Structure formats: structure tokens, C-alpha cells
Tab-separated table of N, CA and C in Angstrom:
chain	number	residue	atom	x	y	z
A	62	MET	N	-1.850	-7.931	-19.705
A	62	MET	CA	-2.386	-8.980	-18.927
A	62	MET	C	-2.131	-8.647	-17.432
A	63	SER	N	-3.108	-8.540	-16.648
A	63	SER	CA	-2.955	-8.217	-15.267
A	63	SER	C	-3.253	-9.439	-14.449
A	64	ALA	N	-2.726	-9.432	-13.256
A	64	ALA	CA	-2.951	-10.561	-12.323
A	64	ALA	C	-3.023	-9.961	-10.916
A	65	GLU	N	-3.625	-10.694	-10.052
A	65	GLU	CA	-3.688	-10.256	-8.599
A	65	GLU	C	-2.304	-10.321	-8.048
A	66	PRO	N	-1.825	-9.276	-7.367
A	66	PRO	CA	-0.510	-9.301	-6.770
A	66	PRO	C	-0.448	-10.427	-5.714
A	67	VAL	N	0.482	-11.337	-5.902
A	67	VAL	CA	0.640	-12.457	-4.989
A	67	VAL	C	2.068	-12.605	-4.493
A	68	ALA	N	3.029	-12.016	-5.179
A	68	ALA	CA	4.453	-12.247	-4.833
A	68	ALA	C	5.050	-11.146	-3.948
A	69	ASP	N	5.861	-11.535	-3.020
A	69	ASP	CA	6.550	-10.726	-2.086
A	69	ASP	C	7.750	-10.092	-2.759
A	70	PHE	N	8.310	-10.787	-3.764
A	70	PHE	CA	9.610	-10.453	-4.374
A	70	PHE	C	9.608	-10.939	-5.730
A	71	GLY	N	10.246	-10.215	-6.642
A	71	GLY	CA	10.404	-10.599	-8.011
A	71	GLY	C	11.901	-10.670	-8.399
A	72	LEU	N	12.229	-11.689	-9.214
A	72	LEU	CA	13.631	-11.856	-9.595
A	72	LEU	C	13.625	-12.095	-11.108
A	73	ILE	N	14.473	-11.331	-11.800
A	73	ILE	CA	14.646	-11.412	-13.229
A	73	ILE	C	16.038	-11.989	-13.504
A	74	GLY	N	16.089	-13.115	-14.193
A	74	GLY	CA	17.371	-13.731	-14.497
A	74	GLY	C	17.432	-15.175	-13.952
A	75	LEU	N	17.192	-16.105	-14.816
A	75	LEU	CA	17.074	-17.522	-14.388
A	75	LEU	C	18.273	-18.378	-14.745
A	76	ALA	N	19.449	-17.806	-14.633
A	76	ALA	CA	20.651	-18.611	-14.688
A	76	ALA	C	20.735	-19.340	-13.309
A	77	VAL	N	21.786	-20.053	-13.052
A	77	VAL	CA	21.834	-20.900	-11.852
A	77	VAL	C	21.735	-20.063	-10.612
A	78	MET	N	22.430	-18.906	-10.561
A	78	MET	CA	22.385	-18.033	-9.324
A	78	MET	C	20.953	-17.540	-9.102
A	79	GLY	N	20.293	-17.132	-10.158
A	79	GLY	CA	18.886	-16.607	-10.027
A	79	GLY	C	17.991	-17.706	-9.537
A	80	GLN	N	18.073	-18.884	-10.166
A	80	GLN	CA	17.194	-19.989	-9.737
A	80	GLN	C	17.420	-20.363	-8.301
A	81	ASN	N	18.684	-20.451	-7.878
A	81	ASN	CA	18.987	-20.836	-6.516
A	81	ASN	C	18.566	-19.745	-5.527
A	82	LEU	N	18.712	-18.521	-5.843
A	82	LEU	CA	18.283	-17.467	-4.944
A	82	LEU	C	16.741	-17.489	-4.805
A	83	ILE	N	16.038	-17.736	-5.889
A	83	ILE	CA	14.579	-17.815	-5.816
A	83	ILE	C	14.193	-18.960	-4.909
A	84	LEU	N	14.809	-20.122	-5.091
A	84	LEU	CA	14.501	-21.324	-4.271
A	84	LEU	C	14.748	-21.018	-2.740
A	85	ASN	N	15.859	-20.328	-2.509
A	85	ASN	CA	16.209	-19.957	-1.105
A	85	ASN	C	15.089	-19.033	-0.483
A	86	ILE	N	14.724	-18.031	-1.287
A	86	ILE	CA	13.693	-17.100	-0.819
A	86	ILE	C	12.380	-17.861	-0.541
A	87	ASN	N	12.022	-18.733	-1.432
A	87	ASN	CA	10.812	-19.569	-1.280
A	87	ASN	C	10.914	-20.407	-0.021
A	88	ASP	N	12.024	-21.012	0.208
A	88	ASP	CA	12.215	-21.856	1.417
A	88	ASP	C	12.031	-21.101	2.729
A	89	HIS	N	12.142	-19.785	2.657
A	89	HIS	CA	12.005	-18.972	3.877
A	89	HIS	C	10.610	-18.310	3.955
A	90	GLY	N	9.669	-18.865	3.177
A	90	GLY	CA	8.249	-18.462	3.368
A	90	GLY	C	7.786	-17.284	2.525
A	91	PHE	N	8.571	-16.832	1.593
A	91	PHE	CA	8.214	-15.700	0.750
A	91	PHE	C	7.863	-16.164	-0.625
A	92	THR	N	6.833	-15.587	-1.210
A	92	THR	CA	6.428	-15.936	-2.601
A	92	THR	C	7.215	-15.146	-3.543
A	93	VAL	N	7.775	-15.793	-4.513
A	93	VAL	CA	8.647	-15.132	-5.488
A	93	VAL	C	8.046	-15.300	-6.891
A	94	CYS	N	8.114	-14.242	-7.644
A	94	CYS	CA	7.752	-14.284	-9.112
A	94	CYS	C	9.052	-14.267	-9.908
A	95	ALA	N	9.181	-15.234	-10.807
A	95	ALA	CA	10.332	-15.385	-11.667
A	95	ALA	C	10.048	-14.889	-13.117
A	96	PHE	N	11.054	-14.258	-13.660
A	96	PHE	CA	10.983	-13.878	-15.071
A	96	PHE	C	12.313	-13.991	-15.741
A	97	ASN	N	12.297	-14.242	-16.990
A	97	ASN	CA	13.535	-14.328	-17.769
A	97	ASN	C	13.266	-13.763	-19.169
A	98	ARG	N	14.241	-13.123	-19.717
A	98	ARG	CA	14.097	-12.548	-21.111
A	98	ARG	C	13.727	-13.696	-22.081
A	99	THR	N	14.299	-14.855	-21.965
A	99	THR	CA	13.911	-16.033	-22.696
A	99	THR	C	12.831	-16.737	-21.896
A	100	VAL	N	11.559	-16.465	-22.257
A	100	VAL	CA	10.452	-16.866	-21.346
A	100	VAL	C	10.291	-18.405	-21.232
A	101	SER	N	10.814	-19.121	-22.205
A	101	SER	CA	10.731	-20.573	-22.102
A	101	SER	C	11.506	-21.056	-20.828
A	102	LYS	N	12.493	-20.323	-20.427
A	102	LYS	CA	13.294	-20.708	-19.180
A	102	LYS	C	12.394	-20.620	-17.960
A	103	VAL	N	11.374	-19.693	-17.985
A	103	VAL	CA	10.453	-19.578	-16.837
A	103	VAL	C	9.649	-20.860	-16.716
A	104	ASP	N	9.103	-21.324	-17.836
A	104	ASP	CA	8.310	-22.567	-17.827
A	104	ASP	C	9.211	-23.771	-17.421
A	105	ASP	N	10.372	-23.844	-17.949
A	105	ASP	CA	11.267	-24.977	-17.607
A	105	ASP	C	11.567	-24.984	-16.091
A	106	PHE	N	11.837	-23.833	-15.538
A	106	PHE	CA	12.113	-23.669	-14.134
A	106	PHE	C	10.945	-24.089	-13.253
A	107	LEU	N	9.731	-23.587	-13.616
A	107	LEU	CA	8.525	-23.898	-12.879
A	107	LEU	C	8.178	-25.395	-12.915
A	108	GLN	N	8.504	-26.027	-14.063
A	108	GLN	CA	8.143	-27.438	-14.199
A	108	GLN	C	9.221	-28.380	-13.671
A	109	ASN	N	10.353	-27.852	-13.334
A	109	ASN	CA	11.408	-28.747	-12.839
A	109	ASN	C	11.894	-28.302	-11.462
A	110	GLU	N	12.929	-27.427	-11.367
A	110	GLU	CA	13.433	-27.078	-10.049
A	110	GLU	C	12.479	-26.516	-9.082
A	111	ALA	N	11.506	-25.707	-9.590
A	111	ALA	CA	10.513	-25.061	-8.730
A	111	ALA	C	9.193	-25.812	-8.550
A	112	LYS	N	9.135	-27.029	-9.166
A	112	LYS	CA	7.896	-27.791	-9.074
A	112	LYS	C	7.566	-28.061	-7.592
A	113	GLY	N	6.283	-27.830	-7.227
A	113	GLY	CA	5.810	-28.120	-5.900
A	113	GLY	C	6.127	-27.008	-4.891
A	114	THR	N	6.555	-25.900	-5.394
A	114	THR	CA	6.848	-24.706	-4.508
A	114	THR	C	5.719	-23.684	-4.727
A	115	ASN	N	5.827	-22.518	-4.036
A	115	ASN	CA	4.911	-21.460	-4.163
A	115	ASN	C	5.406	-20.415	-5.137
A	116	ILE	N	6.481	-20.744	-5.910
A	116	ILE	CA	7.085	-19.808	-6.880
A	116	ILE	C	6.115	-19.659	-8.066
A	117	VAL	N	5.926	-18.420	-8.490
A	117	VAL	CA	5.076	-18.141	-9.679
A	117	VAL	C	5.991	-17.596	-10.749
A	118	GLY	N	5.452	-17.677	-11.981
A	118	GLY	CA	6.220	-17.146	-13.105
A	118	GLY	C	5.421	-16.141	-13.898
A	119	ALA	N	6.083	-15.478	-14.805
A	119	ALA	CA	5.425	-14.519	-15.678
A	119	ALA	C	5.951	-14.677	-17.097
A	120	GLN	N	5.110	-14.369	-18.061
A	120	GLN	CA	5.533	-14.496	-19.453
A	120	GLN	C	5.828	-13.179	-20.099
A	121	SER	N	5.627	-12.070	-19.345
A	121	SER	CA	5.972	-10.755	-19.864
A	121	SER	C	6.340	-9.892	-18.725
A	122	VAL	N	7.060	-8.763	-18.999
A	122	VAL	CA	7.411	-7.789	-17.942
A	122	VAL	C	6.125	-7.235	-17.282
A	123	GLU	N	5.171	-6.934	-18.091
A	123	GLU	CA	3.923	-6.374	-17.543
A	123	GLU	C	3.276	-7.351	-16.593
A	124	GLU	N	3.164	-8.606	-16.965
A	124	GLU	CA	2.579	-9.622	-16.084
A	124	GLU	C	3.429	-9.794	-14.818
A	125	PHE	N	4.738	-9.788	-14.990
A	125	PHE	CA	5.634	-9.884	-13.880
A	125	PHE	C	5.388	-8.843	-12.806
A	126	VAL	N	5.367	-7.566	-13.315
A	126	VAL	CA	5.171	-6.465	-12.370
A	126	VAL	C	3.832	-6.529	-11.697
A	127	SER	N	2.780	-6.960	-12.443
A	127	SER	CA	1.431	-7.019	-11.907
A	127	SER	C	1.295	-8.073	-10.832
A	128	LYS	N	2.163	-9.021	-10.769
A	128	LYS	CA	2.087	-10.086	-9.753
A	128	LYS	C	2.786	-9.752	-8.446
A	129	LEU	N	3.399	-8.546	-8.365
A	129	LEU	CA	4.207	-8.172	-7.244
A	129	LEU	C	3.397	-7.212	-6.272
A	130	LYS	N	3.453	-7.563	-5.004
A	130	LYS	CA	2.872	-6.697	-3.978
A	130	LYS	C	3.707	-5.446	-3.835
A	131	ARG	N	2.992	-4.293	-3.505
A	131	ARG	CA	3.639	-3.012	-3.354
A	131	ARG	C	4.227	-2.799	-1.987
A	132	PRO	N	5.292	-2.132	-1.797
A	132	PRO	CA	6.144	-1.656	-2.890
A	132	PRO	C	6.806	-2.860	-3.536
A	133	ARG	N	6.850	-2.838	-4.860
A	133	ARG	CA	7.440	-3.906	-5.587
A	133	ARG	C	8.947	-3.994	-5.339
A	134	LYS	N	9.409	-5.189	-5.057
A	134	LYS	CA	10.834	-5.417	-4.831
A	134	LYS	C	11.311	-6.364	-5.937
A	135	ILE	N	12.128	-5.783	-6.823
A	135	ILE	CA	12.565	-6.473	-8.060
A	135	ILE	C	14.101	-6.589	-8.102
A	136	MET	N	14.572	-7.802	-8.071
A	136	MET	CA	16.063	-7.998	-8.187
A	136	MET	C	16.387	-8.421	-9.625
A	137	LEU	N	17.358	-7.758	-10.169
A	137	LEU	CA	17.941	-8.097	-11.470
A	137	LEU	C	19.202	-8.921	-11.248
A	138	LEU	N	19.178	-10.143	-11.728
A	138	LEU	CA	20.433	-10.968	-11.702
A	138	LEU	C	20.714	-11.222	-13.179
A	139	VAL	N	21.142	-10.211	-13.879
A	139	VAL	CA	21.483	-10.285	-15.250
A	139	VAL	C	22.922	-9.787	-15.416
A	140	LYS	N	23.505	-10.042	-16.550
A	140	LYS	CA	24.890	-9.585	-16.842
A	140	LYS	C	25.042	-8.105	-16.611
A	141	ALA	N	26.096	-7.778	-15.877
A	141	ALA	CA	26.391	-6.352	-15.589
A	141	ALA	C	26.582	-5.595	-16.871
A	142	GLY	N	26.239	-4.309	-16.859
A	142	GLY	CA	26.442	-3.457	-18.050
A	142	GLY	C	25.110	-3.102	-18.655
A	143	SER	N	25.068	-3.123	-19.968
A	143	SER	CA	23.930	-2.616	-20.701
A	143	SER	C	22.640	-3.458	-20.429
A	144	ALA	N	22.800	-4.711	-20.119
A	144	ALA	CA	21.602	-5.509	-19.857
A	144	ALA	C	20.822	-5.000	-18.659
A	145	VAL	N	21.537	-4.506	-17.602
A	145	VAL	CA	20.855	-3.939	-16.473
A	145	VAL	C	20.092	-2.683	-16.871
A	146	ASP	N	20.751	-1.794	-17.607
A	146	ASP	CA	20.109	-0.584	-18.062
A	146	ASP	C	18.841	-0.869	-18.906
A	147	LYS	N	18.987	-1.833	-19.776
A	147	LYS	CA	17.856	-2.214	-20.678
A	147	LYS	C	16.676	-2.744	-19.861
A	148	PHE	N	16.940	-3.581	-18.832
A	148	PHE	CA	15.880	-4.084	-18.000
A	148	PHE	C	15.234	-2.996	-17.185
A	149	ILE	N	16.030	-2.051	-16.673
A	149	ILE	CA	15.454	-0.920	-15.915
A	149	ILE	C	14.543	-0.125	-16.822
A	150	GLU	N	14.944	0.175	-18.030
A	150	GLU	CA	14.102	0.912	-18.923
A	150	GLU	C	12.850	0.144	-19.299
A	151	THR	N	12.919	-1.187	-19.392
A	151	THR	CA	11.790	-1.994	-19.728
A	151	THR	C	10.829	-2.041	-18.580
A	152	LEU	N	11.312	-2.022	-17.369
A	152	LEU	CA	10.479	-2.043	-16.152
A	152	LEU	C	9.767	-0.748	-15.845
A	153	LEU	N	10.433	0.368	-16.140
A	153	LEU	CA	9.985	1.693	-15.640
A	153	LEU	C	8.533	2.020	-15.986
A	154	PRO	N	8.051	1.736	-17.168
A	154	PRO	CA	6.653	2.128	-17.513
A	154	PRO	C	5.614	1.413	-16.608
A	155	TYR	N	5.999	0.347	-15.924
A	155	TYR	CA	5.080	-0.475	-15.117
A	155	TYR	C	5.229	-0.207	-13.597
A	156	LEU	N	6.285	0.548	-13.262
A	156	LEU	CA	6.517	0.799	-11.879
A	156	LEU	C	5.872	2.084	-11.361
A	157	GLU	N	5.755	2.185	-10.038
A	157	GLU	CA	5.143	3.334	-9.349
A	157	GLU	C	6.095	3.862	-8.289
A	158	GLU	N	5.825	5.089	-7.889
A	158	GLU	CA	6.646	5.733	-6.862
A	158	GLU	C	6.811	4.793	-5.666
A	159	GLY	N	8.019	4.619	-5.158
A	159	GLY	CA	8.282	3.833	-4.017
A	159	GLY	C	8.614	2.338	-4.304
A	160	ASP	N	8.535	1.952	-5.569
A	160	ASP	CA	8.990	0.592	-5.879
A	160	ASP	C	10.514	0.539	-5.779
A	161	ILE	N	11.042	-0.700	-5.756
A	161	ILE	CA	12.447	-0.901	-5.514
A	161	ILE	C	13.057	-1.790	-6.596
A	162	ILE	N	14.131	-1.314	-7.195
A	162	ILE	CA	14.947	-2.163	-8.140
A	162	ILE	C	16.284	-2.461	-7.443
A	163	ILE	N	16.644	-3.704	-7.438
A	163	ILE	CA	17.854	-4.221	-6.808
A	163	ILE	C	18.733	-4.800	-7.921
A	164	ASP	N	19.952	-4.269	-8.096
A	164	ASP	CA	20.876	-4.841	-9.104
A	164	ASP	C	21.751	-5.847	-8.347
A	165	GLY	N	21.483	-7.166	-8.576
A	165	GLY	CA	22.285	-8.174	-7.894
A	165	GLY	C	23.436	-8.655	-8.677
A	166	GLY	N	23.741	-8.009	-9.821
A	166	GLY	CA	24.942	-8.348	-10.613
A	166	GLY	C	26.175	-7.657	-10.076
A	167	ASN	N	27.221	-7.906	-10.751
A	167	ASN	CA	28.506	-7.402	-10.246
A	167	ASN	C	28.822	-6.090	-11.040
A	168	SER	N	27.951	-5.080	-10.850
A	168	SER	CA	28.059	-3.856	-11.648
A	168	SER	C	29.203	-3.028	-11.086
A	169	HIS	N	29.836	-2.258	-12.024
A	169	HIS	CA	30.902	-1.363	-11.656
A	169	HIS	C	30.266	-0.214	-10.859
A	170	TYR	N	30.903	0.216	-9.818
A	170	TYR	CA	30.259	1.195	-8.918
A	170	TYR	C	29.853	2.513	-9.577
A	171	PRO	N	30.563	3.044	-10.583
A	171	PRO	CA	30.026	4.274	-11.201
A	171	PRO	C	28.658	4.005	-11.874
A	172	ASP	N	28.453	2.812	-12.392
A	172	ASP	CA	27.143	2.446	-12.950
A	172	ASP	C	26.047	2.423	-11.906
A	173	THR	N	26.402	1.880	-10.740
A	173	THR	CA	25.464	1.834	-9.607
A	173	THR	C	25.082	3.228	-9.187
A	174	GLN	N	26.061	4.091	-9.052
A	174	GLN	CA	25.829	5.471	-8.651
A	174	GLN	C	24.944	6.196	-9.690
A	175	ARG	N	25.235	5.962	-10.981
A	175	ARG	CA	24.461	6.607	-12.013
A	175	ARG	C	22.991	6.085	-11.994
A	176	ARG	N	22.815	4.793	-11.809
A	176	ARG	CA	21.410	4.224	-11.781
A	176	ARG	C	20.672	4.788	-10.522
A	177	TYR	N	21.406	4.841	-9.388
A	177	TYR	CA	20.787	5.372	-8.174
A	177	TYR	C	20.237	6.775	-8.418
A	178	GLU	N	21.065	7.645	-8.994
A	178	GLU	CA	20.658	9.051	-9.250
A	178	GLU	C	19.521	9.091	-10.254
A	179	TYR	N	19.600	8.312	-11.331
A	179	TYR	CA	18.597	8.324	-12.328
A	179	TYR	C	17.221	7.852	-11.778
A	180	LEU	N	17.244	6.710	-11.027
A	180	LEU	CA	16.053	6.191	-10.489
A	180	LEU	C	15.470	7.019	-9.347
A	181	THR	N	16.315	7.685	-8.552
A	181	THR	CA	15.828	8.592	-7.523
A	181	THR	C	15.038	9.712	-8.168
A	182	SER	N	15.468	10.180	-9.320
A	182	SER	CA	14.779	11.285	-10.003
A	182	SER	C	13.378	10.782	-10.501
A	183	LYS	N	13.184	9.486	-10.608
A	183	LYS	CA	11.926	8.928	-11.012
A	183	LYS	C	11.139	8.373	-9.863
A	184	LYS	N	11.620	8.673	-8.621
A	184	LYS	CA	11.001	8.247	-7.382
A	184	LYS	C	10.906	6.735	-7.238
A	185	ILE	N	11.897	6.023	-7.796
A	185	ILE	CA	12.058	4.598	-7.650
A	185	ILE	C	13.335	4.360	-6.773
A	186	MET	N	13.213	3.542	-5.793
A	186	MET	CA	14.368	3.273	-4.956
A	186	MET	C	15.295	2.239	-5.614
A	187	PHE	N	16.599	2.565	-5.545
A	187	PHE	CA	17.579	1.671	-6.189
A	187	PHE	C	18.546	1.172	-5.171
A	188	VAL	N	18.875	-0.114	-5.243
A	188	VAL	CA	19.864	-0.723	-4.369
A	188	VAL	C	20.806	-1.598	-5.222
A	189	GLY	N	22.090	-1.315	-5.059
A	189	GLY	CA	23.062	-2.258	-5.656
A	189	GLY	C	23.412	-3.278	-4.585
A	190	CYS	N	23.433	-4.528	-4.923
A	190	CYS	CA	23.606	-5.606	-3.946
A	190	CYS	C	24.464	-6.721	-4.480
A	191	GLY	N	25.722	-6.742	-3.952
A	191	GLY	CA	26.545	-7.867	-4.296
A	191	GLY	C	25.941	-9.159	-3.690
A	192	VAL	N	26.118	-10.264	-4.405
A	192	VAL	CA	25.640	-11.552	-3.939
A	192	VAL	C	26.856	-12.451	-4.093
A	193	SER	N	27.388	-12.905	-2.959
A	193	SER	CA	28.528	-13.716	-2.969
A	193	SER	C	28.302	-15.105	-2.385
A	194	GLY	N	28.983	-16.083	-2.865
A	194	GLY	CA	28.839	-17.423	-2.293
A	194	GLY	C	28.598	-18.481	-3.416
A	195	GLY	N	28.545	-18.021	-4.624
A	195	GLY	CA	28.330	-18.962	-5.732
A	195	GLY	C	26.981	-19.638	-5.664
A	196	GLU	N	26.884	-20.694	-6.489
A	196	GLU	CA	25.602	-21.420	-6.592
A	196	GLU	C	25.057	-21.927	-5.230
A	197	GLU	N	26.009	-22.513	-4.452
A	197	GLU	CA	25.591	-23.065	-3.172
A	197	GLU	C	25.196	-21.976	-2.192
A	198	GLY	N	25.912	-20.876	-2.201
A	198	GLY	CA	25.583	-19.753	-1.347
A	198	GLY	C	24.250	-19.164	-1.659
A	199	ALA	N	23.990	-18.977	-2.982
A	199	ALA	CA	22.671	-18.488	-3.408
A	199	ALA	C	21.576	-19.357	-2.907
A	200	ARG	N	21.830	-20.682	-2.959
A	200	ARG	CA	20.732	-21.611	-2.580
A	200	ARG	C	20.508	-21.679	-1.058
A	201	TYR	N	21.658	-21.640	-0.300
A	201	TYR	CA	21.512	-21.948	1.128
A	201	TYR	C	21.943	-20.809	2.059
A	202	GLY	N	22.440	-19.708	1.528
A	202	GLY	CA	22.829	-18.584	2.365
A	202	GLY	C	23.959	-17.751	1.780
A	203	PRO	N	23.597	-16.828	0.884
A	203	PRO	CA	24.615	-15.966	0.308
A	203	PRO	C	25.061	-14.874	1.260
A	204	SER	N	26.185	-14.286	0.932
A	204	SER	CA	26.594	-13.034	1.581
A	204	SER	C	25.982	-11.975	0.725
A	205	LEU	N	25.123	-11.135	1.288
A	205	LEU	CA	24.467	-10.040	0.621
A	205	LEU	C	25.015	-8.732	1.031
A	206	MET	N	25.371	-7.886	0.128
A	206	MET	CA	26.066	-6.605	0.422
A	206	MET	C	25.219	-5.466	-0.250
A	207	PRO	N	24.116	-5.094	0.375
A	207	PRO	CA	23.268	-4.046	-0.280
A	207	PRO	C	23.758	-2.641	0.076
A	208	GLY	N	23.624	-1.772	-0.893
A	208	GLY	CA	23.901	-0.357	-0.670
A	208	GLY	C	23.094	0.483	-1.651
A	209	GLY	N	22.534	1.555	-1.130
A	209	GLY	CA	21.668	2.414	-2.008
A	209	GLY	C	20.739	3.164	-1.232
A	210	ASN	N	19.484	3.262	-1.659
A	210	ASN	CA	18.518	4.104	-1.001
A	210	ASN	C	18.187	3.493	0.386
A	211	PRO	N	18.476	4.203	1.502
A	211	PRO	CA	18.203	3.657	2.803
A	211	PRO	C	16.730	3.403	3.094
A	212	ASP	N	15.836	4.139	2.369
A	212	ASP	CA	14.433	3.876	2.574
A	212	ASP	C	13.961	2.519	2.097
A	213	ALA	N	14.773	1.883	1.227
A	213	ALA	CA	14.439	0.538	0.706
A	213	ALA	C	14.665	-0.523	1.793
A	214	TRP	N	15.622	-0.291	2.708
A	214	TRP	CA	16.021	-1.343	3.616
A	214	TRP	C	14.858	-1.926	4.456
A	215	PRO	N	13.995	-1.154	5.036
A	215	PRO	CA	12.913	-1.781	5.778
A	215	PRO	C	12.077	-2.766	5.035
A	216	HIS	N	11.956	-2.601	3.694
A	216	HIS	CA	11.238	-3.464	2.857
A	216	HIS	C	12.012	-4.701	2.475
A	217	LEU	N	13.327	-4.575	2.397
A	217	LEU	CA	14.156	-5.708	1.974
A	217	LEU	C	14.657	-6.514	3.172
A	218	LYS	N	14.783	-5.884	4.325
A	218	LYS	CA	15.403	-6.502	5.501
A	218	LYS	C	14.806	-7.865	5.834
A	219	PRO	N	13.436	-8.008	5.874
A	219	PRO	CA	12.950	-9.329	6.273
A	219	PRO	C	13.357	-10.480	5.359
A	220	ILE	N	13.404	-10.169	4.048
A	220	ILE	CA	13.786	-11.203	3.121
A	220	ILE	C	15.305	-11.425	3.167
A	221	PHE	N	16.072	-10.360	3.063
A	221	PHE	CA	17.522	-10.436	2.993
A	221	PHE	C	18.048	-11.104	4.278
A	222	GLN	N	17.538	-10.731	5.424
A	222	GLN	CA	18.075	-11.328	6.663
A	222	GLN	C	17.662	-12.771	6.764
A	223	ALA	N	16.559	-13.131	6.238
A	223	ALA	CA	16.113	-14.573	6.293
A	223	ALA	C	16.949	-15.437	5.429
A	224	ILE	N	17.307	-14.968	4.261
A	224	ILE	CA	18.071	-15.872	3.328
A	224	ILE	C	19.593	-15.793	3.374
A	225	ALA	N	20.093	-14.761	4.053
A	225	ALA	CA	21.612	-14.553	4.097
A	225	ALA	C	22.294	-15.612	4.901
A	226	ALA	N	23.590	-15.763	4.626
A	226	ALA	CA	24.441	-16.616	5.387
A	226	ALA	C	24.432	-16.170	6.856
A	227	LYS	N	24.539	-17.165	7.764
A	227	LYS	CA	24.566	-16.888	9.180
A	227	LYS	C	25.879	-17.419	9.766
A	228	ALA	N	26.437	-16.681	10.727
A	228	ALA	CA	27.566	-17.184	11.450
A	228	ALA	C	27.195	-18.345	12.369
A	229	PRO	N	28.046	-19.288	12.654
A	229	PRO	CA	27.659	-20.418	13.500
A	229	PRO	C	27.010	-20.004	14.821
A	230	ASP	N	27.430	-18.829	15.342
A	230	ASP	CA	26.896	-18.406	16.638
A	230	ASP	C	25.595	-17.585	16.481
A	231	GLY	N	25.080	-17.559	15.231
A	231	GLY	CA	23.815	-16.849	15.024
A	231	GLY	C	24.004	-15.490	14.485
């Protein structure tokens, strides 16, 4: 199932942090596509917390990727460990050179380094990004700590700087 690319950013993982981060990104004028392994959570989110927003959802990984503008910017907010690797492998057949995968979970740094090297060999940019601040931070201004392929930053900067926590003096 293909769709016209409409979303500036994609996020996989609709637990509270994922939902709040999506709402934050939407509030800053970016269109987000949401996906979850349990696809009923996508419908629930769109019909409740995201109702009346520009957030779109997908019922499959293929549909999710097809809704993203290039270079695709995909954040994984799933449990650290094997779940991240499984989602990366699920995404890869649908991605193209220059797309970006962001691991927003609390992955152990050797895993981040391994994923960076693996995805670089496939011409996919990888960024490990700590997201701190809990549910409220995700919703209104998290501390974001990205590290990885420096070529990804120009594509992530407008979104990350818009949604991140700001010091009182700006």
C-alpha cells in the first residue's frame, strides 16, 4: 500500500513518551506519521490524543515509510535491545540511501556504535538520541542528546531545535 509522502517525521512506538513527542512535534508545525507494532494503538491514538491534529498514522511498516518525505527521518522509541534491531531490519527493505534512523531509546553505547557501523554500510544515516525529561519533557520540551552521522544533523536540526527544552534566556 503506497501513499503520497506527507509527513516530515516518523515515529515508531506509541507508549506515553512516543505519543507526547509526536504531539510536541505536531505543535511546532511538523507533520508526523505514527506507527506501532500493535496497530490498534495507532487508531486509538489518532481518535483520542491526536484528534484534531495533522498527525497521520500507518497500519503497516510499508505504509509508514511511504508516507514520509525524503530523506525519511524515523525515530524509534521502543525498548532498548533486540526490539531496536528487529525494527531496523523490518524498515531496511523500504528505505533508500540517505534516509535516517534515530534510536530514541536508552540503548547501551556499544549497540549504538554497532548500529551506526551497520547502517553506514547500507548508506542509511544512524543517530542515537537520548530523550530526557519524562512524559512532560517529551510533550513540552525534552532534552535531546543526538550523536551519530553528522550528515543527518541538517535534516534533524529544524525539528529537534523546535521541540527541545529551552533555557529561560532563550
